[in-house]
Amino acid sequence: MERSSPALPGVSRPLDGIPRQRAPRPAEPPAGTGPRRRPRVPVPFTLSYAAVLVVTSWVTAHADPALVHALHQGSSTDVAHLLRAPVLVLVASALWVAGGILSPFTLGFLLVLGALERRLGGVRTAVVFLVGHVLATLATEVPVGLAVLVGHLPDSSLHRLDYGISFGVAASVGAVAGLLRPWLRWPLLAAFGGMLAQDLLAFTDPMTGWGHLIALATGIGTWPWVRRWAAAREPRAGEVSARRSA
């Protein structure tokens, strides 16, 4: 059995021919001198989308009114456009804020989508938003087309101007409520649902009012999926925290 030889006085390096000599431990770098990690953007989807909305809102406020009307008309999810280019207008209509950047739905967009993205990630947040936007749009425009077909509405209803982010925001509110504790979930739904019901009873734009309620119900219907997605992301967050503290 080999044994390590005792260190000789005045000798600071291993000696040739003597086995199992202990090499000096490498010096650890001082704290704070290691490689720096780039700070991560917490909600990249929400912030990127918000930047697009800022640009389109600036165009709405400062561009020639005729050009703005043409852009809104070309992005409208009315029956005529849905029949010709459904995918294009469903995406383009969600790039504008009806009422401008100071609309209450803009603040709701930032708060709700940001909270949802923190729990689900950007891709799944986009899925929830788009599902609410698309389903509520179809649920309100298809009856218009059928009513025109049977003669209950004039042909001009096929070109009804319809665009904005409000359906997606309403669906996101319904979805994020499912991730909250009951003492916060039900007051949020009661307050938001009451606001939407009040707009519907005012009868200023009943199709949009029904669309908001349908979008909210769509978001509530996603609770089984958003809860599963949020639970699947929690272990990853725990692993990242453990690695950083190690």
mmCIF file of C-alpha atoms in Angstrom, residues 10-173:
data_model
loop_
_atom_site.group_PDB
_atom_site.id
_atom_site.type_symbol
_atom_site.label_atom_id
_atom_site.label_comp_id
_atom_site.label_asym_id
_atom_site.label_seq_id
_atom_site.Cartn_x
_atom_site.Cartn_y
_atom_site.Cartn_z
ATOM 1 C CA GLY A 10 11.303 24.433 1.417
ATOM 2 C CA VAL A 11 9.765 22.355 -1.379
ATOM 3 C CA SER A 12 6.618 23.881 -2.919
ATOM 4 C CA ARG A 13 6.126 21.605 -5.933
ATOM 5 C CA PRO A 14 5.665 17.823 -6.309
ATOM 6 C CA LEU A 15 8.852 15.748 -6.534
ATOM 7 C CA ASP A 16 9.469 13.328 -9.397
ATOM 8 C CA GLY A 17 9.302 9.647 -8.548
ATOM 9 C CA ILE A 18 7.285 10.011 -5.340
ATOM 10 C CA PRO A 19 3.700 8.723 -5.824
ATOM 11 C CA ARG A 20 0.391 10.163 -4.510
ATOM 12 C CA GLN A 21 1.618 13.645 -3.808
ATOM 13 C CA ARG A 22 -1.165 16.105 -3.119
ATOM 14 C CA ALA A 23 -1.303 18.877 -5.672
ATOM 15 C CA PRO A 24 -2.055 22.363 -4.367
ATOM 16 C CA ARG A 25 -5.750 23.335 -4.652
ATOM 17 C CA PRO A 26 -6.416 25.984 -7.268
ATOM 18 C CA ALA A 27 -7.198 29.374 -5.836
ATOM 19 C CA GLU A 28 -10.868 30.339 -6.063
ATOM 20 C CA PRO A 29 -11.622 33.622 -7.805
ATOM 21 C CA PRO A 30 -12.846 36.399 -5.550
ATOM 22 C CA ALA A 31 -16.570 36.852 -5.271
ATOM 23 C CA GLY A 32 -18.087 38.982 -7.993
ATOM 24 C CA THR A 33 -15.258 38.377 -10.531
ATOM 25 C CA GLY A 34 -16.880 35.418 -12.341
ATOM 26 C CA PRO A 35 -18.621 35.621 -15.711
ATOM 27 C CA ARG A 36 -21.607 37.935 -15.645
ATOM 28 C CA ARG A 37 -24.994 36.728 -16.778
ATOM 29 C CA ARG A 38 -27.081 38.907 -18.996
ATOM 30 C CA PRO A 39 -30.264 40.069 -17.263
ATOM 31 C CA ARG A 40 -33.326 38.247 -18.591
ATOM 32 C CA VAL A 41 -36.419 40.113 -19.721
ATOM 33 C CA PRO A 42 -39.189 38.744 -17.482
ATOM 34 C CA VAL A 43 -42.075 39.068 -19.984
ATOM 35 C CA PRO A 44 -40.622 39.371 -23.513
ATOM 36 C CA PHE A 45 -43.869 38.525 -25.329
ATOM 37 C CA THR A 46 -45.902 41.128 -23.441
ATOM 38 C CA LEU A 47 -43.307 43.870 -23.856
ATOM 39 C CA SER A 48 -42.714 43.121 -27.542
ATOM 40 C CA TYR A 49 -46.441 43.118 -28.238
ATOM 41 C CA ALA A 50 -46.846 46.359 -26.278
ATOM 42 C CA ALA A 51 -44.122 47.963 -28.406
ATOM 43 C CA VAL A 52 -46.067 47.048 -31.550
ATOM 44 C CA LEU A 53 -49.227 48.567 -30.076
ATOM 45 C CA VAL A 54 -47.365 51.776 -29.256
ATOM 46 C CA VAL A 55 -46.246 52.058 -32.900
ATOM 47 C CA THR A 56 -49.708 51.402 -34.345
ATOM 48 C CA SER A 57 -51.278 53.809 -31.838
ATOM 49 C CA TRP A 58 -48.788 56.495 -32.866
ATOM 50 C CA VAL A 59 -49.746 55.898 -36.511
ATOM 51 C CA THR A 60 -53.425 56.213 -35.597
ATOM 52 C CA ALA A 61 -52.828 59.509 -33.798
ATOM 53 C CA HIS A 62 -50.458 61.173 -36.283
ATOM 54 C CA ALA A 63 -50.976 59.696 -39.753
ATOM 55 C CA ASP A 64 -53.376 61.034 -42.356
ATOM 56 C CA PRO A 65 -56.963 60.136 -41.344
ATOM 57 C CA ALA A 66 -57.701 58.635 -44.742
ATOM 58 C CA LEU A 67 -54.679 56.354 -44.442
ATOM 59 C CA VAL A 68 -55.636 55.350 -40.886
ATOM 60 C CA HIS A 69 -59.167 54.512 -42.000
ATOM 61 C CA ALA A 70 -57.813 52.419 -44.850
ATOM 62 C CA LEU A 71 -55.498 50.523 -42.476
ATOM 63 C CA HIS A 72 -58.282 49.892 -39.987
ATOM 64 C CA GLN A 73 -60.648 48.824 -42.756
ATOM 65 C CA GLY A 74 -58.041 46.462 -44.173
ATOM 66 C CA SER A 75 -57.458 44.946 -40.717
ATOM 67 C CA SER A 76 -61.142 44.661 -39.843
ATOM 68 C CA THR A 77 -62.544 41.239 -38.989
ATOM 69 C CA ASP A 78 -65.877 41.952 -40.629
ATOM 70 C CA VAL A 79 -67.683 39.198 -42.499
ATOM 71 C CA ALA A 80 -66.442 40.307 -45.910
ATOM 72 C CA HIS A 81 -62.771 40.203 -44.856
ATOM 73 C CA LEU A 82 -63.175 36.945 -42.910
ATOM 74 C CA LEU A 83 -64.485 35.276 -46.066
ATOM 75 C CA ARG A 84 -61.593 36.546 -48.198
ATOM 76 C CA ALA A 85 -58.543 36.398 -45.893
ATOM 77 C CA PRO A 86 -59.495 35.059 -42.445
ATOM 78 C CA VAL A 87 -56.006 34.384 -41.081
ATOM 79 C CA LEU A 88 -54.601 37.717 -42.229
ATOM 80 C CA VAL A 89 -57.344 39.875 -40.720
ATOM 81 C CA LEU A 90 -57.557 37.856 -37.494
ATOM 82 C CA VAL A 91 -53.868 38.593 -36.896
ATOM 83 C CA ALA A 92 -53.878 42.170 -38.253
ATOM 84 C CA SER A 93 -56.929 43.192 -36.240
ATOM 85 C CA ALA A 94 -55.062 42.408 -33.014
ATOM 86 C CA LEU A 95 -52.333 44.941 -33.848
ATOM 87 C CA TRP A 96 -54.528 47.961 -33.107
ATOM 88 C CA VAL A 97 -55.992 49.428 -29.939
ATOM 89 C CA ALA A 98 -59.551 50.670 -30.363
ATOM 90 C CA GLY A 99 -59.703 53.960 -28.494
ATOM 91 C CA GLY A 100 -55.966 54.618 -28.611
ATOM 92 C CA ILE A 101 -53.067 53.718 -26.367
ATOM 93 C CA LEU A 102 -54.789 55.356 -23.370
ATOM 94 C CA SER A 103 -57.692 52.913 -23.575
ATOM 95 C CA PRO A 104 -58.411 51.011 -20.311
ATOM 96 C CA PHE A 105 -57.785 47.800 -22.203
ATOM 97 C CA THR A 106 -54.168 48.876 -22.726
ATOM 98 C CA LEU A 107 -53.507 48.926 -18.983
ATOM 99 C CA GLY A 108 -55.352 45.631 -18.671
ATOM 100 C CA PHE A 109 -53.196 44.251 -21.463
ATOM 101 C CA LEU A 110 -49.955 45.066 -19.646
ATOM 102 C CA LEU A 111 -51.070 43.856 -16.225
ATOM 103 C CA VAL A 112 -52.935 40.710 -17.229
ATOM 104 C CA LEU A 113 -50.699 39.450 -20.024
ATOM 105 C CA GLY A 114 -47.606 40.187 -17.937
ATOM 106 C CA ALA A 115 -48.980 38.168 -15.013
ATOM 107 C CA LEU A 116 -50.059 35.364 -17.317
ATOM 108 C CA GLU A 117 -46.693 35.221 -19.077
ATOM 109 C CA ARG A 118 -44.838 34.972 -15.766
ATOM 110 C CA ARG A 119 -46.848 31.850 -14.923
ATOM 111 C CA LEU A 120 -47.214 30.231 -18.350
ATOM 112 C CA GLY A 121 -44.453 31.555 -20.584
ATOM 113 C CA GLY A 122 -44.768 33.632 -23.742
ATOM 114 C CA VAL A 123 -45.963 30.976 -26.191
ATOM 115 C CA ARG A 124 -48.823 29.715 -24.034
ATOM 116 C CA THR A 125 -49.849 33.246 -23.137
ATOM 117 C CA ALA A 126 -50.061 34.023 -26.848
ATOM 118 C CA VAL A 127 -52.203 30.905 -27.327
ATOM 119 C CA VAL A 128 -54.684 32.014 -24.635
ATOM 120 C CA PHE A 129 -54.863 35.518 -26.087
ATOM 121 C CA LEU A 130 -55.374 34.332 -29.668
ATOM 122 C CA VAL A 131 -57.957 31.699 -28.733
ATOM 123 C CA GLY A 132 -60.069 34.323 -26.992
ATOM 124 C CA HIS A 133 -59.570 36.818 -29.826
ATOM 125 C CA VAL A 134 -60.459 34.344 -32.572
ATOM 126 C CA LEU A 135 -63.405 32.586 -30.896
ATOM 127 C CA ALA A 136 -65.070 35.807 -29.743
ATOM 128 C CA THR A 137 -64.611 37.341 -33.200
ATOM 129 C CA LEU A 138 -66.159 34.353 -34.967
ATOM 130 C CA ALA A 139 -68.955 34.101 -32.397
ATOM 131 C CA THR A 140 -70.000 37.684 -33.118
ATOM 132 C CA GLU A 141 -69.368 37.919 -36.864
ATOM 133 C CA VAL A 142 -70.845 34.586 -38.010
ATOM 134 C CA PRO A 143 -74.345 35.517 -36.723
ATOM 135 C CA VAL A 144 -74.047 38.824 -38.607
ATOM 136 C CA GLY A 145 -73.308 36.970 -41.825
ATOM 137 C CA LEU A 146 -76.231 34.597 -41.275
ATOM 138 C CA ALA A 147 -78.566 37.507 -40.490
ATOM 139 C CA VAL A 148 -77.569 39.224 -43.740
ATOM 140 C CA LEU A 149 -78.060 35.962 -45.623
ATOM 141 C CA VAL A 150 -81.675 35.589 -44.453
ATOM 142 C CA GLY A 151 -82.439 39.280 -44.897
ATOM 143 C CA HIS A 152 -82.585 40.406 -41.266
ATOM 144 C CA LEU A 153 -79.664 42.815 -41.679
ATOM 145 C CA PRO A 154 -78.590 45.006 -44.621
ATOM 146 C CA ASP A 155 -75.595 44.139 -46.782
ATOM 147 C CA SER A 156 -73.651 47.010 -45.218
ATOM 148 C CA SER A 157 -73.363 44.919 -42.031
ATOM 149 C CA LEU A 158 -70.892 42.700 -43.880
ATOM 150 C CA HIS A 159 -68.391 45.587 -43.746
ATOM 151 C CA ARG A 160 -68.831 46.480 -40.072
ATOM 152 C CA LEU A 161 -65.543 47.874 -38.739
ATOM 153 C CA ASP A 162 -64.134 45.511 -36.106
ATOM 154 C CA TYR A 163 -60.574 45.506 -34.756
ATOM 155 C CA GLY A 164 -58.667 45.750 -31.470
ATOM 156 C CA ILE A 165 -57.160 43.762 -28.601
ATOM 157 C CA SER A 166 -60.128 43.829 -26.237
ATOM 158 C CA PHE A 167 -61.332 40.261 -26.930
ATOM 159 C CA GLY A 168 -57.861 38.856 -26.256
ATOM 160 C CA VAL A 169 -57.521 40.909 -23.081
ATOM 161 C CA ALA A 170 -60.923 39.737 -21.819
ATOM 162 C CA ALA A 171 -59.937 36.110 -22.421
ATOM 163 C CA SER A 172 -56.636 36.670 -20.625
ATOM 164 C CA VAL A 173 -58.464 38.131 -17.613
#
